[in-house]
Structures are given as structure tokens and as C-alpha cells.
PDB file of C-alpha atoms and ligand atoms in Angstrom:
ATOM      1  CA  MET A 180      15.283  11.803   8.484  1.00 95.00           C
ATOM      2  CA  ARG A 181      16.172  11.152   4.818  1.00 97.00           C
ATOM      3  CA  VAL A 182      19.200  13.140   3.711  1.00 98.00           C
ATOM      4  CA  LEU A 183      19.839  13.457  -0.022  1.00 98.00           C
ATOM      5  CA  ILE A 184      23.537  13.897  -0.784  1.00 98.00           C
ATOM      6  CA  ALA A 185      24.528  15.039  -4.286  1.00 97.00           C
ATOM      7  CA  ASP A 186      28.203  15.389  -5.171  1.00 97.00           C
ATOM      8  CA  ASP A 187      30.277  14.334  -8.174  1.00 95.00           C
ATOM      9  CA  THR A 188      33.308  13.276  -6.123  1.00 95.00           C
ATOM     10  CA  ILE A 189      33.162   9.894  -4.467  1.00 96.00           C
ATOM     11  CA  VAL A 190      35.225  10.966  -1.446  1.00 96.00           C
ATOM     12  CA  MET A 191      32.772  13.764  -0.616  1.00 96.00           C
ATOM     13  CA  ARG A 192      29.803  11.421  -1.017  1.00 97.00           C
ATOM     14  CA  MET A 193      31.385   8.856   1.300  1.00 97.00           C
ATOM     15  CA  MET A 194      32.345  11.410   3.949  1.00 97.00           C
ATOM     16  CA  LEU A 195      28.949  13.094   3.974  1.00 97.00           C
ATOM     17  CA  SER A 196      27.166   9.711   4.059  1.00 98.00           C
ATOM     18  CA  SER A 197      29.144   8.533   7.049  1.00 97.00           C
ATOM     19  CA  TRP A 198      28.465  11.750   9.010  1.00 97.00           C
ATOM     20  CA  VAL A 199      24.775  11.523   8.166  1.00 98.00           C
ATOM     21  CA  GLU A 200      24.746   7.909   9.353  1.00 97.00           C
ATOM     22  CA  THR A 201      26.428   8.725  12.665  1.00 97.00           C
ATOM     23  CA  MET A 202      23.556  11.145  13.309  1.00 97.00           C
ATOM     24  CA  GLY A 203      21.080   8.281  12.901  1.00 97.00           C
ATOM     25  CA  PHE A 204      19.776   9.730   9.612  1.00 98.00           C
ATOM     26  CA  THR A 205      19.454   7.861   6.308  1.00 97.00           C
ATOM     27  CA  PRO A 206      21.748   9.004   3.491  1.00 98.00           C
ATOM     28  CA  VAL A 207      20.558   8.743  -0.140  1.00 98.00           C
ATOM     29  CA  VAL A 208      23.311   9.418  -2.636  1.00 98.00           C
ATOM     30  CA  ALA A 209      23.356  10.984  -6.110  1.00 97.00           C
ATOM     31  CA  GLN A 210      26.386  11.466  -8.412  1.00 96.00           C
ATOM     32  CA  ASP A 211      25.106  14.502 -10.269  1.00 95.00           C
ATOM     33  CA  GLY A 212      22.306  17.060 -10.318  1.00 96.00           C
ATOM     34  CA  ALA A 213      20.022  15.105 -12.642  1.00 96.00           C
ATOM     35  CA  GLU A 214      20.194  11.981 -10.477  1.00 96.00           C
ATOM     36  CA  ALA A 215      19.531  14.136  -7.393  1.00 97.00           C
ATOM     37  CA  LEU A 216      16.306  15.407  -8.973  1.00 96.00           C
ATOM     38  CA  ASP A 217      15.193  11.887  -9.910  1.00 96.00           C
ATOM     39  CA  ILE A 218      15.704  10.641  -6.364  1.00 96.00           C
ATOM     40  CA  ALA A 219      14.022  13.711  -4.882  1.00 96.00           C
ATOM     41  CA  PHE A 220      10.903  13.389  -7.035  1.00 95.00           C
ATOM     42  CA  GLN A 221      10.609   9.618  -6.641  1.00 93.00           C
ATOM     43  CA  GLY A 222      11.518   8.873  -3.042  1.00 90.00           C
ATOM     44  CA  GLY A 223      11.389  12.304  -1.420  1.00 92.00           C
ATOM     45  CA  PHE A 224      13.808  13.647   1.177  1.00 97.00           C
ATOM     46  CA  ASP A 225      13.855  15.813   4.281  1.00 97.00           C
ATOM     47  CA  ILE A 226      17.230  17.531   3.938  1.00 98.00           C
ATOM     48  CA  ALA A 227      19.370  17.825   0.802  1.00 98.00           C
ATOM     49  CA  VAL A 228      23.108  18.532   0.796  1.00 98.00           C
ATOM     50  CA  LEU A 229      23.938  19.662  -2.753  1.00 98.00           C
ATOM     51  CA  ASP A 230      27.275  20.519  -4.267  1.00 96.00           C
ATOM     52  CA  TRP A 231      27.126  23.750  -6.268  1.00 95.00           C
ATOM     53  CA  GLU A 232      29.397  22.581  -9.090  1.00 93.00           C
ATOM     54  CA  MET A 233      28.084  19.304 -10.514  1.00 93.00           C
ATOM     55  CA  PRO A 234      27.757  17.827 -14.017  1.00 90.00           C
ATOM     56  CA  LYS A 235      24.382  17.835 -15.839  1.00 90.00           C
ATOM     57  CA  LEU A 236      22.657  20.173 -13.363  1.00 93.00           C
ATOM     58  CA  THR A 237      24.382  22.442 -10.871  1.00 94.00           C
ATOM     59  CA  GLY A 238      23.300  22.535  -7.237  1.00 95.00           C
ATOM     60  CA  MET A 239      21.587  25.878  -7.856  1.00 95.00           C
ATOM     61  CA  GLU A 240      19.652  24.467 -10.805  1.00 96.00           C
ATOM     62  CA  VAL A 241      18.549  21.499  -8.707  1.00 96.00           C
ATOM     63  CA  ILE A 242      17.386  23.897  -5.987  1.00 97.00           C
ATOM     64  CA  ARG A 243      15.350  25.905  -8.481  1.00 96.00           C
ATOM     65  CA  GLU A 244      13.575  22.748  -9.691  1.00 96.00           C
ATOM     66  CA  LEU A 245      12.939  21.416  -6.176  1.00 96.00           C
ATOM     67  CA  LYS A 246      11.447  24.714  -4.996  1.00 94.00           C
ATOM     68  CA  GLU A 247       9.145  24.848  -8.004  1.00 93.00           C
ATOM     69  CA  HIS A 248       7.397  21.517  -7.383  1.00 91.00           C
ATOM     70  CA  PRO A 249       4.855  21.249  -4.553  1.00 83.00           C
ATOM     71  CA  ARG A 250       6.058  17.763  -3.576  1.00 84.00           C
ATOM     72  CA  THR A 251       9.645  18.873  -2.944  1.00 91.00           C
ATOM     73  CA  SER A 252       9.317  22.567  -2.191  1.00 90.00           C
ATOM     74  CA  TYR A 253       9.444  22.113   1.587  1.00 90.00           C
ATOM     75  CA  GLY A 254      12.739  20.201   1.771  1.00 94.00           C
ATOM     76  CA  HIS A 255      15.579  21.868   3.677  1.00 97.00           C
ATOM     77  CA  LEU A 256      18.258  22.646   1.084  1.00 98.00           C
ATOM     78  CA  ILE A 257      21.913  23.054   2.016  1.00 98.00           C
ATOM     79  CA  LEU A 258      24.297  24.155  -0.721  1.00 96.00           C
ATOM     80  CA  VAL A 259      27.940  23.095  -0.472  1.00 96.00           C
ATOM     81  CA  THR A 260      30.345  25.468  -2.162  1.00 92.00           C
ATOM     82  CA  GLY A 261      34.003  26.229  -2.625  1.00 90.00           C
ATOM     83  CA  ARG A 262      33.085  29.848  -3.246  1.00 88.00           C
ATOM     84  CA  SER A 263      33.445  32.127  -0.300  1.00 83.00           C
ATOM     85  CA  ASP A 264      32.759  35.549  -1.772  1.00 90.00           C
ATOM     86  CA  GLN A 265      29.718  37.275  -0.372  1.00 92.00           C
ATOM     87  CA  ASN A 266      27.981  37.715  -3.723  1.00 93.00           C
ATOM     88  CA  SER A 267      27.915  33.964  -4.355  1.00 91.00           C
ATOM     89  CA  LEU A 268      26.441  33.309  -0.941  1.00 92.00           C
ATOM     90  CA  ILE A 269      23.773  35.974  -1.419  1.00 94.00           C
ATOM     91  CA  GLN A 270      23.001  34.496  -4.837  1.00 93.00           C
ATOM     92  CA  ALA A 271      22.644  31.035  -3.249  1.00 93.00           C
ATOM     93  CA  LEU A 272      20.230  32.174  -0.529  1.00 95.00           C
ATOM     94  CA  ASP A 273      18.181  34.321  -2.898  1.00 95.00           C
ATOM     95  CA  GLY A 274      18.089  31.395  -5.337  1.00 94.00           C
ATOM     96  CA  GLY A 275      16.287  29.217  -2.773  1.00 96.00           C
ATOM     97  CA  ALA A 276      19.040  27.615  -0.674  1.00 97.00           C
ATOM     98  CA  ASP A 277      18.114  27.485   3.008  1.00 97.00           C
ATOM     99  CA  ASP A 278      21.701  27.216   4.193  1.00 96.00           C
ATOM    100  CA  PHE A 279      25.220  26.762   2.848  1.00 93.00           C
ATOM    101  CA  ILE A 280      28.452  25.080   3.894  1.00 94.00           C
ATOM    102  CA  ARG A 281      31.858  26.269   2.725  1.00 93.00           C
ATOM    103  CA  LYS A 282      34.576  23.882   1.602  1.00 92.00           C
ATOM    104  CA  PRO A 283      36.787  22.462   2.963  1.00 93.00           C
ATOM    105  CA  LEU A 284      34.179  20.639   5.036  1.00 95.00           C
ATOM    106  CA  VAL A 285      34.616  20.547   8.796  1.00 95.00           C
ATOM    107  CA  PRO A 286      32.731  17.514  10.191  1.00 95.00           C
ATOM    108  CA  ALA A 287      31.492  19.271  13.332  1.00 96.00           C
ATOM    109  CA  GLU A 288      30.082  22.155  11.273  1.00 97.00           C
ATOM    110  CA  VAL A 289      28.336  19.847   8.789  1.00 97.00           C
ATOM    111  CA  VAL A 290      26.772  17.880  11.633  1.00 97.00           C
ATOM    112  CA  ALA A 291      25.661  21.074  13.416  1.00 97.00           C
ATOM    113  CA  ARG A 292      24.051  22.421  10.232  1.00 97.00           C
ATOM    114  CA  LEU A 293      22.291  19.097   9.617  1.00 98.00           C
ATOM    115  CA  ARG A 294      20.997  19.180  13.187  1.00 97.00           C
ATOM    116  CA  ALA A 295      19.730  22.738  12.700  1.00 97.00           C
ATOM    117  CA  GLY A 296      18.072  21.650   9.447  1.00 97.00           C
ATOM    118  CA  ALA A 297      16.469  18.661  11.173  1.00 98.00           C
ATOM    119  CA  ARG A 298      14.922  20.986  13.786  1.00 97.00           C
ATOM    120  CA  ILE A 299      13.291  23.030  11.045  1.00 97.00           C
ATOM    121  CA  VAL A 300      12.073  19.911   9.225  1.00 96.00           C
ATOM    122  CA  GLU A 301      10.563  18.495  12.426  1.00 96.00           C
ATOM    123  CA  LEU A 302       8.755  21.757  13.129  1.00 96.00           C
ATOM    124  CA  ARG A 303       7.475  21.874   9.569  1.00 94.00           C
ATOM    125  CA  ASN A 304       6.229  18.267   9.809  1.00 93.00           C
ATOM    126  CA  ARG A 305       4.407  19.060  13.042  1.00 94.00           C
ATOM    127  CA  ILE A 306       2.720  22.100  11.558  1.00 95.00           C
ATOM    128  CA  MET A 307       1.746  20.143   8.440  1.00 92.00           C
ATOM    129  CA  ARG A 308       0.242  17.343  10.551  1.00 93.00           C
ATOM    130  CA  LEU A 309      -1.758  19.866  12.578  1.00 95.00           C
ATOM    131  CA  ALA A 310      -2.971  21.615   9.442  1.00 96.00           C
ATOM    132  CA  GLU A 311      -4.007  18.331   7.831  1.00 96.00           C
ATOM    133  CA  THR A 312      -5.733  16.381  10.582  1.00 97.00           C
ATOM    134  CA  ASP A 313      -9.054  16.615  12.334  1.00 97.00           C
ATOM    135  CA  PRO A 314      -8.062  17.011  16.001  1.00 96.00           C
ATOM    136  CA  LEU A 315     -10.930  14.912  17.402  1.00 97.00           C
ATOM    137  CA  THR A 316     -10.574  11.786  15.288  1.00 97.00           C
ATOM    138  CA  GLY A 317      -7.115  12.009  13.718  1.00 96.00           C
ATOM    139  CA  ALA A 318      -8.638  11.546  10.241  1.00 97.00           C
ATOM    140  CA  ALA A 319      -7.548  13.867   7.441  1.00 98.00           C
ATOM    141  CA  ASN A 320      -9.548  17.091   7.488  1.00 98.00           C
ATOM    142  CA  ARG A 321     -11.698  18.181   4.574  1.00 97.00           C
ATOM    143  CA  ARG A 322      -9.097  20.420   2.946  1.00 96.00           C
ATOM    144  CA  CYS A 323      -6.351  17.801   3.200  1.00 96.00           C
ATOM    145  CA  PHE A 324      -8.650  15.087   1.869  1.00 97.00           C
ATOM    146  CA  LEU A 325      -9.700  17.168  -1.140  1.00 97.00           C
ATOM    147  CA  GLU A 326      -6.116  18.200  -1.917  1.00 94.00           C
ATOM    148  CA  ARG A 327      -4.801  14.655  -1.810  1.00 94.00           C
ATOM    149  CA  ALA A 328      -7.812  13.345  -3.680  1.00 96.00           C
ATOM    150  CA  GLN A 329      -7.211  15.841  -6.500  1.00 95.00           C
ATOM    151  CA  THR A 330      -3.599  14.662  -6.774  1.00 92.00           C
ATOM    152  CA  ALA A 331      -4.738  11.022  -6.787  1.00 94.00           C
ATOM    153  CA  VAL A 332      -7.338  11.751  -9.479  1.00 95.00           C
ATOM    154  CA  ALA A 333      -4.718  13.338 -11.729  1.00 93.00           C
ATOM    155  CA  ASP A 334      -2.362  10.433 -11.062  1.00 90.00           C
ATOM    156  CA  ALA A 335      -5.008   7.775 -11.770  1.00 92.00           C
ATOM    157  CA  GLY A 336      -5.975   9.575 -14.981  1.00 90.00           C
ATOM    158  CA  ARG A 337      -2.371   9.647 -16.190  1.00 92.00           C
ATOM    159  CA  ARG A 338      -1.716   6.013 -15.342  1.00 92.00           C
ATOM    160  CA  GLN A 339      -5.188   4.812 -16.377  1.00 93.00           C
ATOM    161  CA  ARG A 340      -5.910   3.326 -12.961  1.00 95.00           C
ATOM    162  CA  SER A 341      -9.312   3.028 -11.361  1.00 96.00           C
ATOM    163  CA  LEU A 342     -10.189   5.127  -8.336  1.00 97.00           C
ATOM    164  CA  SER A 343     -13.331   5.220  -6.204  1.00 98.00           C
ATOM    165  CA  VAL A 344     -14.773   7.273  -3.415  1.00 98.00           C
ATOM    166  CA  LEU A 345     -17.100   6.492  -0.498  1.00 98.00           C
ATOM    167  CA  LEU A 346     -19.231   8.997   1.385  1.00 98.00           C
ATOM    168  CA  LEU A 347     -20.225   7.853   4.863  1.00 98.00           C
ATOM    169  CA  ASP A 348     -22.728   9.353   7.261  1.00 98.00           C
ATOM    170  CA  ILE A 349     -23.494   8.044  10.730  1.00 98.00           C
ATOM    171  CA  ASP A 350     -27.137   7.066  11.156  1.00 98.00           C
ATOM    172  CA  HIS A 351     -29.304   8.997  13.617  1.00 97.00           C
ATOM    173  CA  PHE A 352     -26.269  10.640  15.104  1.00 97.00           C
ATOM    174  CA  LYS A 353     -28.367  13.426  16.502  1.00 97.00           C
ATOM    175  CA  SER A 354     -30.044  10.926  18.820  1.00 96.00           C
ATOM    176  CA  VAL A 355     -26.600   9.659  19.978  1.00 96.00           C
ATOM    177  CA  ASN A 356     -25.835  13.206  21.057  1.00 96.00           C
ATOM    178  CA  ASP A 357     -29.287  13.598  22.580  1.00 96.00           C
ATOM    179  CA  THR A 358     -29.144  10.407  24.657  1.00 96.00           C
ATOM    180  CA  ARG A 359     -25.380  10.128  25.412  1.00 95.00           C
ATOM    181  CA  GLY A 360     -24.430  13.791  25.477  1.00 95.00           C
ATOM    182  CA  HIS A 361     -21.957  15.573  23.210  1.00 96.00           C
ATOM    183  CA  ALA A 362     -19.003  13.757  24.831  1.00 96.00           C
ATOM    184  CA  GLY A 363     -20.675  10.436  24.036  1.00 97.00           C
ATOM    185  CA  GLY A 364     -21.094  11.608  20.442  1.00 97.00           C
ATOM    186  CA  ASP A 365     -17.421  12.554  20.298  1.00 97.00           C
ATOM    187  CA  GLU A 366     -16.438   9.137  21.640  1.00 97.00           C
ATOM    188  CA  ALA A 367     -18.577   7.526  18.930  1.00 98.00           C
ATOM    189  CA  LEU A 368     -16.810   9.605  16.245  1.00 98.00           C
ATOM    190  CA  LYS A 369     -13.392   8.424  17.457  1.00 98.00           C
ATOM    191  CA  ARG A 370     -14.407   4.753  17.554  1.00 98.00           C
ATOM    192  CA  PHE A 371     -16.054   5.167  14.150  1.00 98.00           C
ATOM    193  CA  VAL A 372     -12.746   6.299  12.598  1.00 98.00           C
ATOM    194  CA  GLU A 373     -10.895   3.422  14.295  1.00 98.00           C
ATOM    195  CA  ALA A 374     -13.405   0.916  12.955  1.00 98.00           C
ATOM    196  CA  CYS A 375     -13.051   2.317   9.426  1.00 98.00           C
ATOM    197  CA  GLY A 376      -9.280   2.000   9.748  1.00 97.00           C
ATOM    198  CA  THR A 377      -9.499  -1.725  10.488  1.00 97.00           C
ATOM    199  CA  ALA A 378     -11.421  -2.305   7.257  1.00 97.00           C
ATOM    200  CA  LEU A 379      -9.232  -0.142   4.973  1.00 97.00           C
ATOM    201  CA  ARG A 380      -5.766  -0.504   3.437  1.00 97.00           C
ATOM    202  CA  PRO A 381      -2.927   1.822   4.473  1.00 95.00           C
ATOM    203  CA  THR A 382      -3.069   3.447   1.010  1.00 95.00           C
ATOM    204  CA  ASP A 383      -6.775   4.336   1.375  1.00 97.00           C
ATOM    205  CA  LEU A 384      -7.460   7.849   2.625  1.00 97.00           C
ATOM    206  CA  LEU A 385     -10.124   8.591   5.230  1.00 98.00           C
ATOM    207  CA  GLY A 386     -11.215  12.193   5.657  1.00 98.00           C
ATOM    208  CA  ARG A 387     -13.696  13.933   7.937  1.00 98.00           C
ATOM    209  CA  PHE A 388     -15.847  16.083   5.723  1.00 95.00           C
ATOM    210  CA  GLY A 389     -17.702  17.817   8.510  1.00 91.00           C
ATOM    211  CA  GLY A 390     -19.867  16.858  11.527  1.00 93.00           C
ATOM    212  CA  GLU A 391     -20.505  13.134  11.189  1.00 95.00           C
ATOM    213  CA  GLU A 392     -19.891  12.905   7.465  1.00 97.00           C
ATOM    214  CA  PHE A 393     -16.730  11.179   6.209  1.00 98.00           C
ATOM    215  CA  ALA A 394     -15.183  10.298   2.852  1.00 98.00           C
ATOM    216  CA  VAL A 395     -12.817   7.516   1.811  1.00 98.00           C
ATOM    217  CA  LEU A 396     -10.646   7.576  -1.284  1.00 98.00           C
ATOM    218  CA  LEU A 397      -9.836   4.102  -2.636  1.00 98.00           C
ATOM    219  CA  PRO A 398      -6.884   4.002  -5.060  1.00 96.00           C
ATOM    220  CA  GLU A 399      -6.651   1.133  -7.576  1.00 96.00           C
ATOM    221  CA  THR A 400     -10.274   0.218  -6.860  1.00 97.00           C
ATOM    222  CA  ASN A 401     -13.137   0.027  -9.345  1.00 96.00           C
ATOM    223  CA  PRO A 402     -16.697   0.794  -8.160  1.00 96.00           C
ATOM    224  CA  TYR A 403     -17.623  -2.901  -7.798  1.00 96.00           C
ATOM    225  CA  LEU A 404     -14.663  -3.608  -5.540  1.00 97.00           C
ATOM    226  CA  ALA A 405     -15.421  -0.340  -3.752  1.00 98.00           C
ATOM    227  CA  VAL A 406     -18.888  -1.614  -2.864  1.00 98.00           C
ATOM    228  CA  ALA A 407     -17.267  -4.675  -1.251  1.00 98.00           C
ATOM    229  CA  VAL A 408     -14.865  -2.429   0.689  1.00 98.00           C
ATOM    230  CA  ALA A 409     -17.761  -0.203   1.738  1.00 98.00           C
ATOM    231  CA  ASP A 410     -19.680  -3.181   3.051  1.00 98.00           C
ATOM    232  CA  ARG A 411     -16.641  -4.319   5.041  1.00 98.00           C
ATOM    233  CA  VAL A 412     -16.434  -0.812   6.542  1.00 98.00           C
ATOM    234  CA  ARG A 413     -20.173  -0.802   7.245  1.00 98.00           C
ATOM    235  CA  ALA A 414     -19.919  -4.178   9.008  1.00 98.00           C
ATOM    236  CA  ALA A 415     -16.897  -3.074  11.064  1.00 98.00           C
ATOM    237  CA  ILE A 416     -18.798   0.002  12.275  1.00 98.00           C
ATOM    238  CA  GLU A 417     -21.878  -2.044  13.143  1.00 98.00           C
ATOM    239  CA  ALA A 418     -19.737  -4.526  15.114  1.00 98.00           C
ATOM    240  CA  THR A 419     -18.039  -1.852  17.225  1.00 98.00           C
ATOM    241  CA  THR A 420     -19.159  -1.374  20.796  1.00 97.00           C
ATOM    242  CA  ILE A 421     -18.667   2.152  22.115  1.00 97.00           C
ATOM    243  CA  HIS A 422     -18.047   2.557  25.817  1.00 97.00           C
ATOM    244  CA  HIS A 423     -18.906   5.843  27.429  1.00 96.00           C
ATOM    245  CA  ASP A 424     -19.709   6.997  30.918  1.00 93.00           C
ATOM    246  CA  GLY A 425     -20.156   3.455  32.279  1.00 94.00           C
ATOM    247  CA  ASP A 426     -22.530   2.585  29.466  1.00 93.00           C
ATOM    248  CA  SER A 427     -22.126   1.018  26.050  1.00 96.00           C
ATOM    249  CA  PHE A 428     -23.867   1.396  22.710  1.00 97.00           C
ATOM    250  CA  ARG A 429     -23.486   0.827  18.978  1.00 97.00           C
ATOM    251  CA  ILE A 430     -23.868   2.936  15.870  1.00 98.00           C
ATOM    252  CA  THR A 431     -24.389   2.250  12.173  1.00 98.00           C
ATOM    253  CA  ALA A 432     -23.549   4.228   9.057  1.00 98.00           C
ATOM    254  CA  SER A 433     -24.902   4.596   5.538  1.00 98.00           C
ATOM    255  CA  ILE A 434     -22.483   4.679   2.618  1.00 98.00           C
ATOM    256  CA  GLY A 435     -22.675   5.982  -0.953  1.00 98.00           C
ATOM    257  CA  VAL A 436     -20.148   4.641  -3.489  1.00 98.00           C
ATOM    258  CA  SER A 437     -18.972   6.123  -6.768  1.00 98.00           C
ATOM    259  CA  GLY A 438     -16.163   5.561  -9.239  1.00 97.00           C
ATOM    260  CA  ILE A 439     -14.135   8.646 -10.120  1.00 97.00           C
ATOM    261  CA  GLY A 440     -14.113   9.033 -13.874  1.00 93.00           C
ATOM    262  CA  ALA A 441     -13.036  11.525 -16.488  1.00 91.00           C
ATOM    263  CA  ASP A 442     -15.617  14.039 -15.198  1.00 94.00           C
ATOM    264  CA  GLY A 443     -13.526  14.456 -12.056  1.00 95.00           C
ATOM    265  CA  LEU A 444     -13.765  14.437  -8.277  1.00 97.00           C
ATOM    266  CA  ASP A 445     -16.628  16.883  -7.727  1.00 97.00           C
ATOM    267  CA  ALA A 446     -18.937  14.956 -10.051  1.00 97.00           C
ATOM    268  CA  ALA A 447     -18.009  11.672  -8.324  1.00 97.00           C
ATOM    269  CA  LEU A 448     -18.640  13.198  -4.884  1.00 98.00           C
ATOM    270  CA  SER A 449     -22.061  14.424  -5.883  1.00 97.00           C
ATOM    271  CA  ARG A 450     -22.917  10.982  -7.324  1.00 98.00           C
ATOM    272  CA  ALA A 451     -21.726   9.370  -4.076  1.00 98.00           C
ATOM    273  CA  ASP A 452     -23.828  11.890  -2.150  1.00 98.00           C
ATOM    274  CA  ALA A 453     -26.933  10.943  -4.128  1.00 98.00           C
ATOM    275  CA  ALA A 454     -26.183   7.250  -3.469  1.00 98.00           C
ATOM    276  CA  LEU A 455     -25.740   8.019   0.232  1.00 98.00           C
ATOM    277  CA  TYR A 456     -29.127   9.738   0.257  1.00 98.00           C
ATOM    278  CA  GLU A 457     -30.568   6.630  -1.404  1.00 98.00           C
ATOM    279  CA  ALA A 458     -29.003   4.416   1.311  1.00 98.00           C
ATOM    280  CA  LYS A 459     -30.602   6.590   4.009  1.00 98.00           C
ATOM    281  CA  ARG A 460     -33.956   6.513   2.264  1.00 98.00           C
ATOM    282  CA  ALA A 461     -33.833   2.725   1.872  1.00 98.00           C
ATOM    283  CA  GLY A 462     -33.507   2.244   5.630  1.00 97.00           C
ATOM    284  CA  ARG A 463     -29.888   3.167   6.688  1.00 98.00           C
ATOM    285  CA  ASN A 464     -26.976   0.855   7.666  1.00 98.00           C
ATOM    286  CA  ARG A 465     -26.658   0.163   3.920  1.00 98.00           C
ATOM    287  CA  VAL A 466     -24.295   0.607   1.004  1.00 98.00           C
ATOM    288  CA  GLU A 467     -25.566   2.029  -2.296  1.00 98.00           C
ATOM    289  CA  MET A 468     -23.670   2.370  -5.547  1.00 98.00           C
ATOM    290  CA  ALA A 469     -24.120   5.512  -7.628  1.00 97.00           C
ATOM    291  CA  ARG A 470     -25.973   5.134 -10.910  1.00 88.00           C
TER     292      ARG A 470
HETATM  293  P1  LIG B 556     -29.277  10.642   9.559  1.00 70.14           P
HETATM  294  O1  LIG B 556     -29.380   9.202   9.930  1.00 70.14           O
HETATM  295  O2  LIG B 556     -30.318  11.049   8.574  1.00 70.14           O
HETATM  296  O3  LIG B 556     -27.920  10.991   9.072  1.00 70.14           O
HETATM  297  O4  LIG B 556     -29.569  11.499  10.872  1.00 70.14           O
HETATM  298  P2  LIG B 556     -28.532  12.239  11.785  1.00 70.14           P
HETATM  299  O5  LIG B 556     -29.172  12.462  13.110  1.00 70.14           O
HETATM  300  O6  LIG B 556     -27.236  11.518  11.826  1.00 70.14           O
HETATM  301  O7  LIG B 556     -28.268  13.554  10.944  1.00 70.14           O
HETATM  302  P3  LIG B 556     -28.301  15.061  11.307  1.00 70.14           P
HETATM  303  O8  LIG B 556     -27.610  15.762  10.196  1.00 70.14           O
HETATM  304  O9  LIG B 556     -29.708  15.481  11.598  1.00 70.14           O
HETATM  305  O10 LIG B 556     -27.446  15.204  12.641  1.00 70.14           O
HETATM  306  C1  LIG B 556     -26.067  15.293  12.672  1.00 70.14           C
HETATM  307  C2  LIG B 556     -25.665  15.609  14.083  1.00 70.14           C
HETATM  308  O11 LIG B 556     -24.264  15.529  14.246  1.00 70.14           O
HETATM  309  C3  LIG B 556     -26.033  16.987  14.507  1.00 70.14           C
HETATM  310  C4  LIG B 556     -24.818  17.528  15.255  1.00 70.14           C
HETATM  311  O12 LIG B 556     -25.166  17.941  16.534  1.00 70.14           O
HETATM  312  C5  LIG B 556     -23.900  16.330  15.344  1.00 70.14           C
HETATM  313  N1  LIG B 556     -22.482  16.688  15.273  1.00 70.14           N
HETATM  314  C6  LIG B 556     -21.831  17.296  14.271  1.00 70.14           C
HETATM  315  N2  LIG B 556     -20.509  17.434  14.577  1.00 70.14           N
HETATM  316  C7  LIG B 556     -20.334  16.873  15.802  1.00 70.14           C
HETATM  317  C8  LIG B 556     -19.178  16.702  16.673  1.00 70.14           C
HETATM  318  O13 LIG B 556     -18.046  17.089  16.365  1.00 70.14           O
HETATM  319  N3  LIG B 556     -19.376  16.073  17.860  1.00 70.14           N
HETATM  320  C9  LIG B 556     -20.597  15.625  18.224  1.00 70.14           C
HETATM  321  N4  LIG B 556     -20.719  15.017  19.397  1.00 70.14           N
HETATM  322  N5  LIG B 556     -21.690  15.782  17.449  1.00 70.14           N
HETATM  323  C10 LIG B 556     -21.571  16.396  16.254  1.00 70.14           C
HETATM  324 MG1  LIG B 557     -26.134  11.384  10.045  1.00 70.14          MG
END
């Protein structure tokens, strides 16, 4: 659990950090509101403990910014304040704070509020994981893949980096289901995703598009490199033996490759789809690059 601590007094920063550390959490410290925002946007955080009165940006201003941006809007925000009048507290909660702690700080209370915050963050993470993953294979689901891909496309455009996409479809999967049963087909899908994982980098994103169709997003990869990656994936799938019901079998997949250019993700996906169709037509268990 990453806990962002923002306070302009060194004593407060040190105290809060040491309590956070005793809980087994990781403190990340900022000296003012502007630095807190920088850290939040760059490295992320799970819980933030923000002093209300700070130079550059106040705690409330930081909260407003964090809530506005999709990347930081889910953090659990605790405002620390010397104010104890009810109006200030109402203003804090209505302004986006999830909780508040009154000064002077009492260690046991701070720790209890951090623990309560951690429970909410853990629940949120679990819900997000469920909403983002395909339950059978553990790959990202279609919606999650498309959302993250759109972010990556915008990012690559801004930073002038190359980005490619693969569309994969298992060959003759219907006959796997027909001869091995639906459970055999499911087993094949799981092993397929594992095999892809061995051939990809941790920064690549594998998504299940539907049925037995998958997509891979390859950051920092031009279409020529992407073809090489695709062939590594293809070979890994071909080399995988699937065990089911006392029997074993193998599958292959066809892959279409496209670079993602200025015309965006949808255009790249439809080019990759055409290339995938070409790979099927040319005999399957092949990689084709989009024209
Ligand atoms: P091709 O080589 O042209 O891709 O042929 P194919 O048989 O793979 O393609 P087709 O689209 O005809 O068949 C896809 C099959 O995938 C049909 C469907 O029953 C099966 N399928 C889709 N989702 C699942 C799933 O979650 N589990 C299992 N076991 N089968 C699935
Ligand atoms: Mg198929």
C-alpha cells in the first residue's frame, strides 16, 4: 500500500511516515501541494494523507485535482486539518475528501483511519480486477483492453513512440470443442493465454476479444518488430501440449499484425483483422502483416 504524505512541516512528515511504516505500508513524502500532485500523477498512490494548509496548493486544491483525473480519482484521500468547526469538515467531505483527521494527531487514530482506508482500497482493487479480467483465462477483457489501448495510443502519439497490435485467432477451434468437449476447449484457452505470456514482455497487454479471438498491444514496437514478436507467440502456442481428460493435444493460431498510426486504434484493428483473415486463407498457423 503506497501512502502519499503531504505536509509542509518536517516533524509531521516524519511522524506520519514512521506510523505508515510500522503498518507495513510504503510512505512517499511531499513538502507541499504541488509536489504531492507531481508524485501522485507520476508514481500513483493508494492512500493520501494531505494537510489542508500547505504552500503552493492547499490540501483541498490537491484533492480537487486528484479527483478530476481518471488515473488518480480512485485514491483514498484523508485530509488533515487543525480546523474543527463543522462547516469546514462538511466543506472537506463535499470537496472530495474521503476522510479527515483533526490535529493534534493521535497515533492510534491515524493508524485506525489508515487501516480503514486500506480496507476500502483493497475492496476497490478487487472489484477493478474482476471488472477488467476474463474469468476463464485471466487475460484482460475486451473493454479493459480497449480502454488501456486507447490510453497507450494517446501516449505513444504524444511521445512519438511506435505501437503495434496483434489479432490472434485459434485455428479450427470448433473442432477442438467438437472432439474434446467444451471443457477441453476451455483448457486449451487457458494454456493458450499462458503460452502467449511466455513470449511477451510484462509491458505488453493481452486481451480476450471474445470466444477464441485475442489481441495483444505492443508498446515501443514497430510493425516489423511486431511480426517477430507475433512469430514467437505463434511458435510458443504451437509448442504447447494441452492435457485434458487423460489425453493430450496441440493447437495453432493465426495472427494479423498492424502498426497503430495517426488514424488510430480502430483503423489499426481492422487492418490487423484483414491480415488475420489473410493468414487464415493462406493456410493458418501463420503471421501476416497488414498492408
Ligand atoms: P478458424 O480456424 O477459421 O478460426 O475456425 P474456428 O473453428 O476456430 O472458428 P469458428 O469461429 O468457426 O469457431 C469458434 C468456436 O469457438 C466456436 C465456439 O463454440 C468456440 N468458443 C467460443 N468461446 C468459447 C469458450 O469460452 N469456450 C469454449 N470451449 N469454446 C468457445
Ligand atoms: Mg478460430
